[in-house]
Amino acid sequence: MRILNLFKVAYRSLNRNKLRSFLTMLGIIIGVASVIAMLAIGEGSNQNIKASIASLGTNTIMIYPGANFQGGVRAGASSIQTIKLEDAEAIATRCDLVSHVSPVDQKRVQAIYGSENWGTSCLGVKNDYFTIRSLTIEKGSGFTTSDDRAAAKVCVVGITVVLNLFGDENADPVGQIIRINSIPVKIIGVLSKMGQNTFGQDQDDIIIAPFSTVQKRMMSSTTYVNSILASGISEDQINDAVDEISSLLREKHKLAPSDDNDFTVRTQSDISNIFGTISKVMTILLASIASISLLVGGIGIMNIMLVSVTERTREIGIRMAIGAKGRDVLIQFMIESIVISFVGGLIGIALGITVSELVAKFGGWPVVITLSSVLLSFLFSAVVGLFFGWYPARKAAALNPIDALRYE
Amino acid sequence: MADSENLITVKDLTKTYRTGDIEVHALSAVTLNINKGEFVAIMGASGSGKSTFMNILGCLDSPTSGEYLMEGMDILSRDKNKLAELRNNKFGFIFQSFNILPRTSAQENVELPLLYNNKVKANERKEKAFNALKSVGLADRVNSMPNQLSGGQQQRVAIARALVNDPMVIMADEPTGNLDSRTSYEIMEIFQKLNDKGITIVMVTHEPDIAQFAKSNIVFKDGKIIANNPVKERKNATEELKKIAALTAEKATT
Ligand SMILES: Nc1ncnc2c1ncn2[C@@H]1O[C@H](COP(=O)(O)OP(=O)(O)O)[C@@H](O)[C@H]1O
Ligand SMILES: [Mg+2]
């Protein structure tokens, strides 16, 4: 009965001070919404990075020349040449834990068809490359081992290359001859669309040709290769496969036990760890921005509450003069604060989710709303709202009624 | 009315304010009896301790030392919650500055004490508040907001609020201090009617003509009572108002 009366009192008070109630709520709404949206964006890109790294295949092993990996960053290693084609062949024949191997040569090239001209990247790979990266052919066919042996002037192209040379993604270029760095090459297939990778690179902007075609006709060296891509026979034994490859290459490169490797073997999980760290940093960054907005929201709540303390202290004085107990005043203020925090929090959650969805829809940015971000921001705002509602009220309720009435 | 029925007894009441090194003796050893049905006007110069005394009587403030009995019960030993109950159902307060809640209708202002009174049921509240407003002549202004009411009307809302829990005593601190004389007389008319019904009234005022409506006058000086006399020629507010009406009518014709 008494508590019901206090609900009535609190409701009337909120209703009477609509602007103050709204401004207090606004702090909570902004705090909650921005935390939810920021963390959703952070978590979204986090998971996106993980997914696109996983899509490369967790079983993949990369072998680069040079050993200058420092904290996951390779320092200017592209000019070093230590890996030979025969290394790839040796891995294929002698490493039991490796199932597929392909040497990879990569070169920036100019592709020409008729009057169209397009700068793109040309990869020279063995057939295994398609298996390792799970690439599929959309139209036409891939090249064969005999194409590779004969250094045949054939290639498969990505959809972006088709678009730029033939003017339409849906054009059928199979059978057409294009010129790659002036060499006439026949398109025998089109790759299935892959879209952008994590870093916004267009993975369809590519030409893939047999390894020997690229090496003999486009590269300066026929001995060394850019890198080797391999896959293990199973994910569980991937680290053993790495050891196997390393000892084989050390042997082939005739390295003394005291020498460092002149190559680097990386697995997919090494790489996802690196990017995991990067995206963790990003999440922390977003989270700190978000906590600043929570703080700002909290300060907003605090300001409104403190500014209204004078008015509210008099009100408390009036209430006490006509018979309100300290407890009644506190309960009333708590109810008011709970209602404001709750309603503000709910609106904030709705707004945060809406903003996240809009970012996903119009920004093309992946978002993932986590329960923890919703709970965290809601709790924080609720605590701030409650505290700044309760604290001045507690102080006022402890005063003599006459001092509260005279408060200035 | 027999003066045997003692309502309030205070003995050696002192109140000392300390600001830094300076001590202000707002009350020094005040002793007084107030009987049931009294209408006391407390007079004296500004700063003489009238408000301090009244606030202590009304349990809004506590004395530095002294005794305070109400109907024989010791008031000063009671805890805050008991005092709040006392303020709620035994006292009604009226202040110079009205002290009604802003942006709150007359009706809701008057309902307020009822919301803190467990004995009043929800369905009785509206009617009780309306009756209180009717008794001060505001039956037609129940939904008005304070900013839509004149000073006199706001003070009547405050009186209705003080009456709504059927108090034994009304404590009024300069109730007419912000009002013109005609409106002041109207308030005194209400007070006299309430007093006729048996409600004890303690009123602070520094206006001698307002004090003439009370039954007795107490004079404060420097925190002490220097005089306590019955009013010899007590004025009747209803008649005073008639005189004023006659005067204004006369002026209007000339
Ligand atoms: N809260 C206070 N702090 C310090 N001094 C006060 C306080 N309230 C009143 N006083 C002092 O006590 C004395 C009596 O004040 P008050 O009872 O308000 O007088 P009155 O109502 O007769 O004008 C005055 O000197 C005043 O300055
Ligand atoms: Mg005073």
XYZ file of C-alpha atoms and ligand atoms in Angstrom:
690
model
C 0.000 0.000 0.000
C 2.698 2.428 1.035
C 5.040 1.344 -1.764
C 2.176 1.728 -4.229
C 1.743 5.312 -3.032
C 5.454 5.916 -3.563
C 5.166 4.599 -7.111
C 2.419 7.121 -7.640
C 4.570 9.881 -6.145
C 7.532 8.882 -8.355
C 5.385 8.694 -11.453
C 3.947 12.148 -10.824
C 7.405 13.552 -10.231
C 8.786 12.113 -13.492
C 5.772 13.305 -15.360
C 6.025 16.778 -13.854
C 9.678 17.125 -14.856
C 9.520 15.689 -18.338
C 12.479 17.624 -19.666
C 14.724 16.691 -16.764
C 13.640 13.063 -16.993
C 14.312 13.061 -20.710
C 17.750 14.695 -20.430
C 18.802 12.226 -17.784
C 17.557 9.424 -19.945
C 19.407 10.839 -22.924
C 22.740 10.327 -21.170
C 21.890 6.714 -20.602
C 20.521 6.236 -24.120
C 23.657 7.630 -25.750
C 25.987 5.705 -23.456
C 24.274 2.387 -23.968
C 23.695 2.802 -27.696
C 27.248 3.835 -28.498
C 28.804 1.013 -26.517
C 26.597 -1.552 -28.174
C 27.235 -0.173 -31.658
C 31.006 0.169 -31.204
C 31.450 -3.250 -29.723
C 29.201 -4.733 -32.406
C 31.377 -3.187 -35.099
C 34.574 -4.330 -33.367
C 33.336 -7.830 -32.804
C 31.990 -7.982 -36.355
C 35.328 -7.195 -37.940
C 37.015 -9.526 -35.496
C 34.900 -12.434 -36.578
C 35.138 -11.398 -40.214
C 38.926 -11.515 -40.066
C 38.823 -14.883 -38.402
C 36.374 -16.253 -40.935
C 38.290 -15.071 -43.958
C 41.523 -16.411 -42.563
C 39.850 -19.701 -41.829
C 38.506 -19.751 -45.371
C 42.075 -19.912 -46.642
C 42.152 -23.345 -45.083
C 43.528 -24.097 -41.646
C 45.679 -26.759 -43.181
C 47.741 -24.458 -45.333
C 51.497 -24.019 -45.041
C 53.391 -21.119 -46.615
C 57.081 -21.094 -47.263
C 58.770 -17.747 -47.876
C 62.364 -16.932 -48.560
C 64.272 -15.091 -45.813
C 64.074 -15.425 -42.074
C 63.481 -11.848 -41.055
C 60.211 -12.339 -39.315
C 59.976 -9.999 -36.405
C 56.877 -10.086 -34.284
C 54.983 -11.431 -37.214
C 56.100 -8.779 -39.660
C 58.347 -9.685 -42.525
C 60.868 -6.939 -43.101
C 61.563 -6.160 -46.750
C 62.004 -9.740 -47.744
C 60.618 -9.715 -51.246
C 64.003 -9.223 -52.832
C 65.589 -12.186 -51.108
C 65.669 -15.311 -53.187
C 66.504 -18.553 -51.424
C 63.747 -20.926 -52.424
C 64.107 -22.938 -55.551
C 61.668 -24.837 -57.687
C 63.462 -28.042 -56.762
C 62.682 -27.334 -53.095
C 58.998 -27.549 -53.946
C 59.562 -30.776 -55.835
C 61.564 -32.217 -52.942
C 58.798 -31.324 -50.469
C 56.275 -33.033 -52.738
C 58.234 -36.243 -52.991
C 59.912 -36.484 -49.597
C 57.571 -35.006 -47.012
C 55.075 -37.638 -45.900
C 52.948 -35.228 -43.882
C 52.416 -32.898 -46.854
C 49.623 -33.728 -49.272
C 49.774 -30.946 -51.863
C 52.526 -28.596 -52.929
C 52.716 -25.799 -55.428
C 55.459 -23.285 -56.134
C 54.031 -19.773 -56.545
C 55.399 -17.010 -58.754
C 53.615 -13.695 -58.786
C 54.047 -10.745 -61.079
C 52.287 -7.480 -61.816
C 51.280 -7.614 -65.448
C 49.445 -5.601 -68.058
C 46.670 -7.553 -69.746
C 45.290 -6.390 -73.104
C 42.238 -7.505 -75.048
C 41.370 -5.529 -78.148
C 41.494 -1.918 -77.044
C 41.003 -2.741 -73.351
C 43.975 -2.594 -71.061
C 44.054 -3.792 -67.433
C 46.831 -3.961 -64.863
C 46.521 -7.007 -62.664
C 48.438 -9.704 -60.888
C 49.496 -12.906 -62.597
C 50.137 -16.068 -60.591
C 52.091 -19.011 -61.860
C 51.094 -22.154 -59.969
C 50.817 -25.909 -60.251
C 47.433 -27.612 -60.242
C 47.754 -28.396 -56.537
C 47.349 -24.673 -55.828
C 43.667 -24.888 -56.756
C 43.177 -27.769 -54.355
C 45.048 -26.094 -51.491
C 43.092 -22.840 -51.817
C 39.826 -24.576 -52.726
C 39.500 -22.504 -55.901
C 36.883 -23.633 -58.386
C 36.352 -22.935 -62.069
C 33.061 -21.309 -62.998
C 33.265 -21.475 -66.788
C 35.541 -23.473 -69.064
C 38.206 -25.580 -67.370
C 41.444 -25.357 -65.433
C 44.813 -26.195 -66.905
C 46.364 -29.638 -66.824
C 49.784 -30.947 -65.834
C 50.646 -31.318 -69.503
C 49.848 -27.628 -70.014
C 52.370 -26.966 -67.272
C 54.957 -29.290 -68.716
C 54.615 -27.632 -72.138
C 54.534 -24.101 -70.681
C 51.332 -23.706 -72.663
C 50.093 -20.178 -73.215
C 46.805 -20.706 -71.343
C 45.291 -19.129 -68.235
C 42.228 -18.853 -66.038
C 41.045 -15.410 -65.050
C 39.141 -13.846 -62.202
C 35.824 -12.118 -62.701
C 37.259 -8.604 -62.242
C 39.657 -9.216 -65.122
C 36.737 -10.379 -67.254
C 34.820 -7.241 -66.374
C 37.670 -4.928 -67.258
C 38.785 -6.599 -70.460
C 35.418 -7.690 -71.819
C 33.212 -4.968 -70.334
C 30.813 -7.352 -68.597
C 31.159 -9.787 -65.735
C 28.889 -12.194 -67.517
C 30.785 -12.154 -70.824
C 32.161 -15.529 -71.820
C 35.875 -15.046 -72.477
C 36.678 -18.747 -72.722
C 38.642 -19.345 -75.936
C 39.648 -15.688 -76.343
C 43.285 -14.716 -76.649
C 44.512 -11.896 -74.418
C 47.986 -10.403 -74.273
C 49.770 -10.589 -70.956
C 52.861 -8.391 -71.078
C 52.654 -8.760 -74.901
C 52.519 -12.542 -74.764
C 49.352 -13.930 -76.341
C 47.626 -16.250 -73.878
C 44.387 -18.136 -74.331
C 41.738 -17.945 -71.607
C 40.533 -21.464 -70.875
C 38.528 -20.843 -67.741
C 36.967 -18.292 -65.393
C 37.375 -18.574 -61.598
C 34.355 -18.606 -59.325
C 33.819 -15.276 -57.650
C 35.726 -14.906 -54.374
C 34.967 -11.295 -53.428
C 37.119 -9.147 -51.172
C 39.478 -10.521 -48.618
C 39.821 -9.166 -45.087
C 41.995 -6.303 -46.203
C 39.612 -5.146 -48.884
C 41.701 -6.614 -51.709
C 39.712 -7.829 -54.651
C 40.576 -11.517 -54.896
C 38.942 -11.748 -58.314
C 41.451 -9.338 -59.824
C 43.817 -12.105 -60.867
C 45.128 -14.219 -63.714
C 46.359 -17.728 -62.939
C 48.591 -19.516 -65.437
C 50.608 -22.755 -65.331
C 53.740 -22.368 -63.249
C 56.241 -23.018 -66.037
C 54.432 -20.658 -68.376
C 54.877 -17.807 -65.946
C 58.354 -18.777 -64.866
C 59.790 -19.251 -68.340
C 58.026 -16.451 -70.113
C 57.644 -13.734 -67.495
C 60.065 -14.149 -64.590
C 63.730 -13.212 -64.643
C 64.889 -16.284 -62.760
C 64.048 -19.856 -63.642
C 65.695 -21.281 -60.534
C 64.129 -19.366 -57.681
C 60.459 -19.017 -56.848
C 58.567 -16.365 -54.859
C 57.077 -18.805 -52.404
C 55.697 -22.276 -51.948
C 52.194 -23.113 -50.866
C 51.513 -26.525 -49.370
C 48.920 -28.332 -47.332
C 49.306 -30.930 -44.653
C 47.657 -34.308 -44.697
C 45.800 -33.430 -41.520
C 45.313 -30.418 -39.305
C 46.506 -32.324 -36.233
C 49.898 -33.010 -37.770
C 50.402 -29.571 -39.243
C 53.204 -28.686 -36.831
C 55.000 -31.945 -37.593
C 54.616 -31.177 -41.292
C 56.245 -27.778 -40.664
C 59.173 -29.477 -38.914
C 59.481 -31.962 -41.721
C 59.613 -29.212 -44.334
C 62.073 -27.165 -42.287
C 64.556 -29.981 -41.831
C 64.269 -30.917 -45.474
C 64.945 -27.354 -46.604
C 67.829 -26.940 -44.150
C 69.347 -30.057 -45.582
C 68.821 -28.952 -49.159
C 70.145 -25.468 -48.473
C 73.145 -27.046 -46.746
C 72.736 -24.987 -43.577
C 75.094 -25.727 -40.721
C 73.397 -26.444 -37.336
C 74.479 -22.989 -36.134
C 72.945 -21.204 -39.123
C 69.498 -19.640 -38.976
C 66.902 -20.734 -41.489
C 67.107 -18.801 -44.762
C 63.385 -19.402 -45.239
C 60.259 -19.161 -43.155
C 57.531 -21.721 -42.807
C 54.209 -20.431 -41.608
C 50.922 -22.126 -41.019
C 47.508 -20.645 -41.293
C 47.108 -20.656 -37.522
C 50.272 -18.530 -37.121
C 48.700 -15.998 -39.402
C 45.337 -16.059 -37.743
C 47.093 -15.517 -34.437
C 48.757 -12.415 -35.816
C 45.491 -11.035 -37.069
C 43.758 -12.171 -33.933
C 46.133 -9.883 -32.063
C 45.473 -7.053 -34.474
C 41.752 -7.332 -34.147
C 42.023 -7.649 -30.383
C 43.870 -4.339 -30.382
C 41.118 -2.892 -32.503
C 38.426 -4.192 -30.167
C 40.248 -2.700 -27.204
C 40.448 0.594 -29.058
C 36.751 0.572 -29.833
C 35.960 -0.496 -26.310
C 37.926 2.426 -24.909
C 36.108 4.843 -27.194
C 32.895 3.238 -26.056
C 33.783 3.567 -22.403
C 34.514 7.230 -22.991
C 31.035 7.666 -24.365
C 29.665 5.781 -21.382
C 31.600 8.121 -19.155
C 30.283 11.139 -21.022
C 26.788 9.746 -20.709
C 27.430 9.212 -17.018
C 28.638 12.772 -16.586
C 25.520 13.961 -18.390
C 23.359 12.077 -15.946
C 25.384 13.385 -13.045
C 25.102 16.998 -14.214
C 21.363 16.888 -14.631
C 20.978 15.249 -11.253
C 23.273 17.689 -9.485
C 21.732 20.730 -11.143
C 18.349 19.641 -9.917
C 19.587 19.008 -6.392
C 18.619 22.482 -5.144
C 15.151 22.184 -6.504
C 14.878 18.626 -5.367
C 16.221 19.335 -1.896
C 13.460 21.900 -1.378
C 10.979 19.402 -2.689
C 12.323 16.853 -0.211
C 11.977 19.462 2.538
C 8.341 20.037 1.604
C 7.682 16.313 1.520
C 9.302 15.772 4.887
C 7.418 18.723 6.402
C 4.154 17.078 5.517
C 5.123 13.679 6.813
C 7.435 11.841 4.405
C 10.025 9.716 6.191
C 13.617 9.604 4.979
C 12.884 6.111 3.729
C 9.888 7.294 1.684
C 11.982 9.960 -0.004
C 14.752 7.500 -0.796
C 12.381 4.903 -2.185
C 10.710 7.544 -4.342
C 14.062 8.655 -5.748
C 15.161 5.092 -6.313
C 11.976 4.329 -8.209
C 12.470 7.417 -10.334
C 16.074 6.493 -11.075
C 15.235 2.884 -11.823
C 12.497 3.910 -14.213
C 14.777 6.415 -15.952
C 17.706 3.995 -16.128
C 15.522 1.156 -17.258
C 13.578 2.993 -19.915
C 16.727 4.835 -21.041
C 18.658 1.576 -21.090
C 16.020 -0.180 -23.162
C 15.811 2.702 -25.633
C 19.629 2.720 -25.725
C 19.718 -0.988 -26.525
C 17.166 -0.555 -29.286
C 19.061 2.432 -30.695
C 22.409 0.628 -30.465
C 21.048 -2.372 -32.334
C 19.443 -0.131 -34.950
C 22.666 1.808 -35.499
C 24.620 -1.435 -35.782
C 22.184 -2.800 -38.327
C 22.357 0.437 -40.318
C 26.156 0.273 -40.318
C 25.920 -3.312 -41.520
C 23.393 -2.433 -44.190
C 24.744 0.815 -45.595
C 28.378 0.667 -44.553
C 28.809 -2.909 -45.688
C 30.587 -3.525 -42.413
C 29.949 -6.766 -40.612
C 28.500 -6.307 -37.101
C 28.010 -8.807 -34.337
C 26.019 -7.682 -31.288
C 27.189 -9.514 -28.211
C 25.109 -10.074 -25.109
C 28.011 -9.011 -22.930
C 28.167 -5.554 -24.533
C 24.431 -5.118 -24.010
C 24.636 -6.189 -20.374
C 27.792 -4.224 -19.660
C 26.548 -0.915 -21.002
C 23.121 -1.370 -19.507
C 24.526 -2.166 -16.088
C 26.973 0.723 -16.149
C 24.332 3.271 -17.083
C 21.889 1.839 -14.608
C 24.460 2.065 -11.833
C 25.383 5.638 -12.750
C 21.728 6.625 -13.005
C 20.879 4.975 -9.714
C 23.853 6.416 -7.913
C 23.295 9.994 -8.973
C 19.596 9.670 -8.299
C 20.125 8.127 -4.921
C 23.120 9.989 -3.545
C 21.727 13.551 -3.430
C 18.422 12.183 -2.183
C 20.161 10.340 0.624
C 21.977 13.495 1.634
C 18.799 15.545 1.558
C 16.815 12.926 3.443
C 19.378 13.008 6.246
C 18.868 16.759 6.742
C 16.491 18.316 9.232
C 13.319 19.076 7.280
C 13.851 22.778 7.907
C 17.381 22.685 6.470
C 16.118 20.896 3.377
C 13.382 23.508 3.031
C 15.882 26.346 3.277
C 18.498 24.698 1.047
C 20.124 26.967 -1.512
C -13.040 26.385 26.515
C -11.331 25.314 29.718
C -7.636 26.038 29.859
C -7.110 22.806 31.779
C -6.593 20.901 28.527
C -2.889 21.310 27.985
C -1.561 20.534 24.531
C 2.023 21.759 24.284
C 4.526 22.331 27.070
C 8.058 23.526 26.449
C 10.577 24.134 29.163
C 13.970 25.841 28.973
C 14.118 25.414 25.222
C 17.389 26.680 23.743
C 18.722 26.711 20.246
C 22.261 27.773 19.495
C 23.653 28.130 16.009
C 27.373 27.942 15.674
C 29.035 29.378 12.593
C 32.785 29.205 13.047
C 33.628 30.918 16.330
C 30.419 32.889 16.494
C 27.526 31.501 18.534
C 24.020 32.758 17.870
C 21.535 32.087 20.649
C 18.378 31.951 18.578
C 16.433 30.724 21.602
C 17.482 30.999 25.215
C 15.495 29.136 27.859
C 12.007 29.518 26.431
C 9.233 28.135 28.604
C 5.595 28.114 27.434
C 2.274 26.306 27.705
C -0.230 26.152 24.870
C -3.699 24.806 25.566
C -5.996 22.975 23.194
C -8.132 25.302 21.131
C -5.735 28.225 21.502
C -4.961 30.694 18.728
C -1.541 32.106 19.543
C 0.176 34.821 17.565
C 3.946 34.974 18.045
C 5.308 38.464 17.483
C 8.633 40.156 17.621
C 11.304 41.838 15.549
C 13.047 40.092 12.717
C 15.735 37.740 14.017
C 14.158 37.440 17.450
C 13.762 33.659 17.130
C 10.088 33.325 16.135
C 10.670 30.961 13.221
C 13.210 28.927 15.130
C 10.692 28.441 17.917
C 7.886 27.495 15.580
C 10.042 25.031 13.622
C 10.960 23.258 16.828
C 7.314 23.138 17.924
C 6.467 21.637 14.535
C 9.241 19.003 14.772
C 10.895 20.407 11.649
C 13.974 21.244 13.689
C 15.409 20.069 16.990
C 16.480 22.249 19.940
C 19.957 22.327 21.423
C 18.482 21.592 24.851
C 15.198 21.735 26.725
C 12.011 19.776 27.111
C 9.050 19.454 24.783
C 5.911 17.588 25.766
C 2.844 17.222 23.603
C -0.250 15.822 25.300
C 2.112 14.747 28.054
C 4.347 12.752 25.712
C 8.045 13.457 25.376
C 8.626 14.572 21.793
C 12.377 15.038 21.750
C 13.147 11.384 22.550
C 11.275 10.202 19.480
C 13.106 9.012 16.390
C 12.887 10.688 12.992
C 10.229 8.353 11.651
C 7.927 8.940 14.621
C 8.372 12.690 14.160
C 7.483 12.331 10.483
C 4.269 10.548 11.482
C 3.534 13.297 13.958
C 4.026 15.961 11.280
C 1.846 13.968 8.951
C -1.232 13.519 11.116
C -1.018 15.966 14.041
C 0.459 19.086 12.446
C -0.317 21.165 9.447
C 2.266 23.662 8.188
C 1.807 26.927 6.412
C 4.815 28.954 5.272
C 5.317 32.516 4.158
C 6.570 31.287 0.783
C 3.671 28.786 0.454
C 6.038 25.846 -0.278
C 3.705 24.012 -2.577
C 5.166 21.794 -5.291
C 5.565 23.573 -8.619
C 4.031 22.121 -11.793
C 1.668 20.145 -9.618
C -2.078 20.737 -9.595
C -3.857 22.019 -6.492
C -5.549 18.655 -6.138
C -2.257 16.713 -6.258
C -0.567 19.120 -3.858
C -3.336 18.609 -1.344
C -3.277 14.831 -1.825
C 0.410 14.704 -0.958
C 0.123 14.283 2.855
C -2.438 11.527 2.269
C 0.075 9.568 0.192
C 2.327 9.416 3.235
C -0.517 8.379 5.532
C -1.121 4.635 5.714
C -4.554 5.031 7.268
C -6.023 6.768 4.240
C -7.223 4.446 1.496
C -6.574 5.261 -2.158
C -10.248 5.741 -2.963
C -10.691 8.287 -0.142
C -7.853 10.518 -1.289
C -9.589 12.393 -4.057
C -12.626 13.190 -1.992
C -10.653 14.268 1.071
C -8.459 16.553 -1.047
C -11.491 18.028 -2.751
C -13.230 18.670 0.560
C -10.155 20.398 1.928
C -9.940 22.604 -1.163
C -13.670 23.342 -0.911
C -13.295 24.412 2.717
C -10.783 27.094 1.674
C -12.976 28.217 -1.213
C -11.027 26.646 -4.070
C -13.599 24.066 -5.196
C -13.432 25.432 -8.721
C -9.624 25.485 -8.952
C -8.745 21.863 -8.182
C -6.934 21.319 -11.473
C -5.089 24.642 -11.530
C -1.312 24.702 -11.466
C 0.455 26.965 -8.906
C 1.532 29.379 -11.657
C -2.126 29.850 -12.581
C -3.040 30.863 -9.029
C -2.676 34.166 -7.169
C -0.587 34.349 -4.003
C -3.710 34.185 -1.846
C -4.967 31.183 -3.748
C -1.602 29.431 -3.459
C -1.646 30.038 0.300
C -5.115 28.539 0.410
C -3.832 25.451 -1.384
C -1.174 25.257 1.337
C -3.867 25.607 4.007
C -5.957 22.892 2.361
C -2.867 20.687 2.341
C -2.324 21.405 6.036
C -5.969 20.523 6.787
C -6.336 17.392 4.747
C -5.135 14.982 7.465
C -7.384 16.591 10.146
C -4.526 18.047 12.212
C -4.688 19.002 15.880
C -2.405 21.990 15.441
C -1.744 24.347 12.564
C 1.664 26.002 12.531
C 1.834 29.064 10.327
C 5.036 31.075 9.838
C 4.139 34.536 8.510
C 1.241 33.117 6.471
C 0.252 36.593 5.326
C 3.771 37.930 4.824
C 3.501 37.835 1.028
C -0.121 38.887 0.773
C -2.007 42.183 0.576
C -4.215 43.131 3.537
C -7.532 42.070 2.066
C -6.190 38.660 1.119
C -4.539 38.465 4.536
C -7.921 39.009 6.169
C -9.408 36.253 4.037
C -6.715 33.887 5.311
C -7.468 35.033 8.875
C -11.137 34.335 8.272
C -10.236 30.742 7.401
C -8.000 30.509 10.467
C -10.683 31.783 12.809
C -13.205 29.328 11.407
C -10.749 26.460 11.861
C -10.018 27.618 15.380
C -13.753 27.733 16.109
C -13.878 24.073 15.116
C -11.297 23.307 17.818
C -8.044 23.311 15.881
C -5.191 24.881 17.815
C -3.327 27.516 15.816
C 0.178 28.836 16.373
C 0.976 31.689 14.019
C 4.092 33.794 13.633
C 3.535 37.307 12.394
C 5.192 40.674 12.744
C 2.080 42.583 11.693
C 0.188 43.872 14.781
C -3.165 44.066 12.968
C -2.900 40.379 11.936
C -2.036 39.447 15.512
C -5.339 41.021 16.583
C -7.185 38.064 15.056
C -5.552 35.651 17.506
C -6.706 34.932 21.039
C -3.357 35.660 22.660
C -0.109 37.312 21.676
C 3.405 36.249 22.626
C 6.296 38.621 22.026
C 9.858 37.430 21.403
C 12.992 39.471 21.828
C 16.522 38.133 21.413
C 15.379 34.541 21.782
C 13.297 35.151 24.904
C 9.598 35.588 25.537
C 9.115 39.083 26.906
C 5.317 39.192 26.916
C 2.390 36.780 26.837
C -1.014 38.487 26.870
C -4.557 37.657 25.811
C -5.849 39.886 22.988
C -8.152 42.508 24.495
C -10.137 43.632 21.495
C -10.047 40.586 19.273
C -10.991 41.297 15.695
C -13.392 39.170 13.698
C -12.113 38.641 10.142
C -15.576 38.213 8.606
C -16.639 41.596 9.933
C -13.378 43.265 8.946
C -13.879 41.989 5.401
C -17.408 43.398 5.328
C -16.022 46.782 6.378
C -13.458 46.686 3.591
C -16.153 45.707 1.066
C -18.294 48.576 2.232
C -15.360 50.975 1.975
C -14.472 49.932 -1.563
C -18.120 50.106 -2.614
C -18.248 53.644 -1.218
C -15.096 54.579 -3.135
C -16.508 53.110 -6.337
C -19.636 55.279 -6.107
C -17.793 58.535 -5.436
N 20.433 27.977 10.041
C 20.895 29.020 10.786
N 22.230 29.153 10.983
C 22.702 30.174 11.756
N 21.942 31.083 12.318
C 20.603 31.021 12.149
C 20.019 29.967 11.361
N 18.670 30.142 11.377
C 18.415 31.251 12.108
N 19.582 31.763 12.568
C 19.701 32.925 13.445
O 18.874 32.741 14.566
C 18.238 33.936 14.913
C 16.721 33.744 14.934
O 16.256 33.526 13.601
P 14.707 33.324 13.250
O 14.151 32.333 14.196
O 14.619 32.999 11.807
O 14.110 34.759 13.526
P 12.719 35.367 13.112
O 11.892 34.309 12.493
O 12.173 35.886 14.391
O 12.996 36.507 12.183
C 18.688 34.984 13.913
O 19.726 35.757 14.490
C 19.211 34.186 12.756
O 20.259 34.866 12.126
Mg 11.047 34.190 10.552
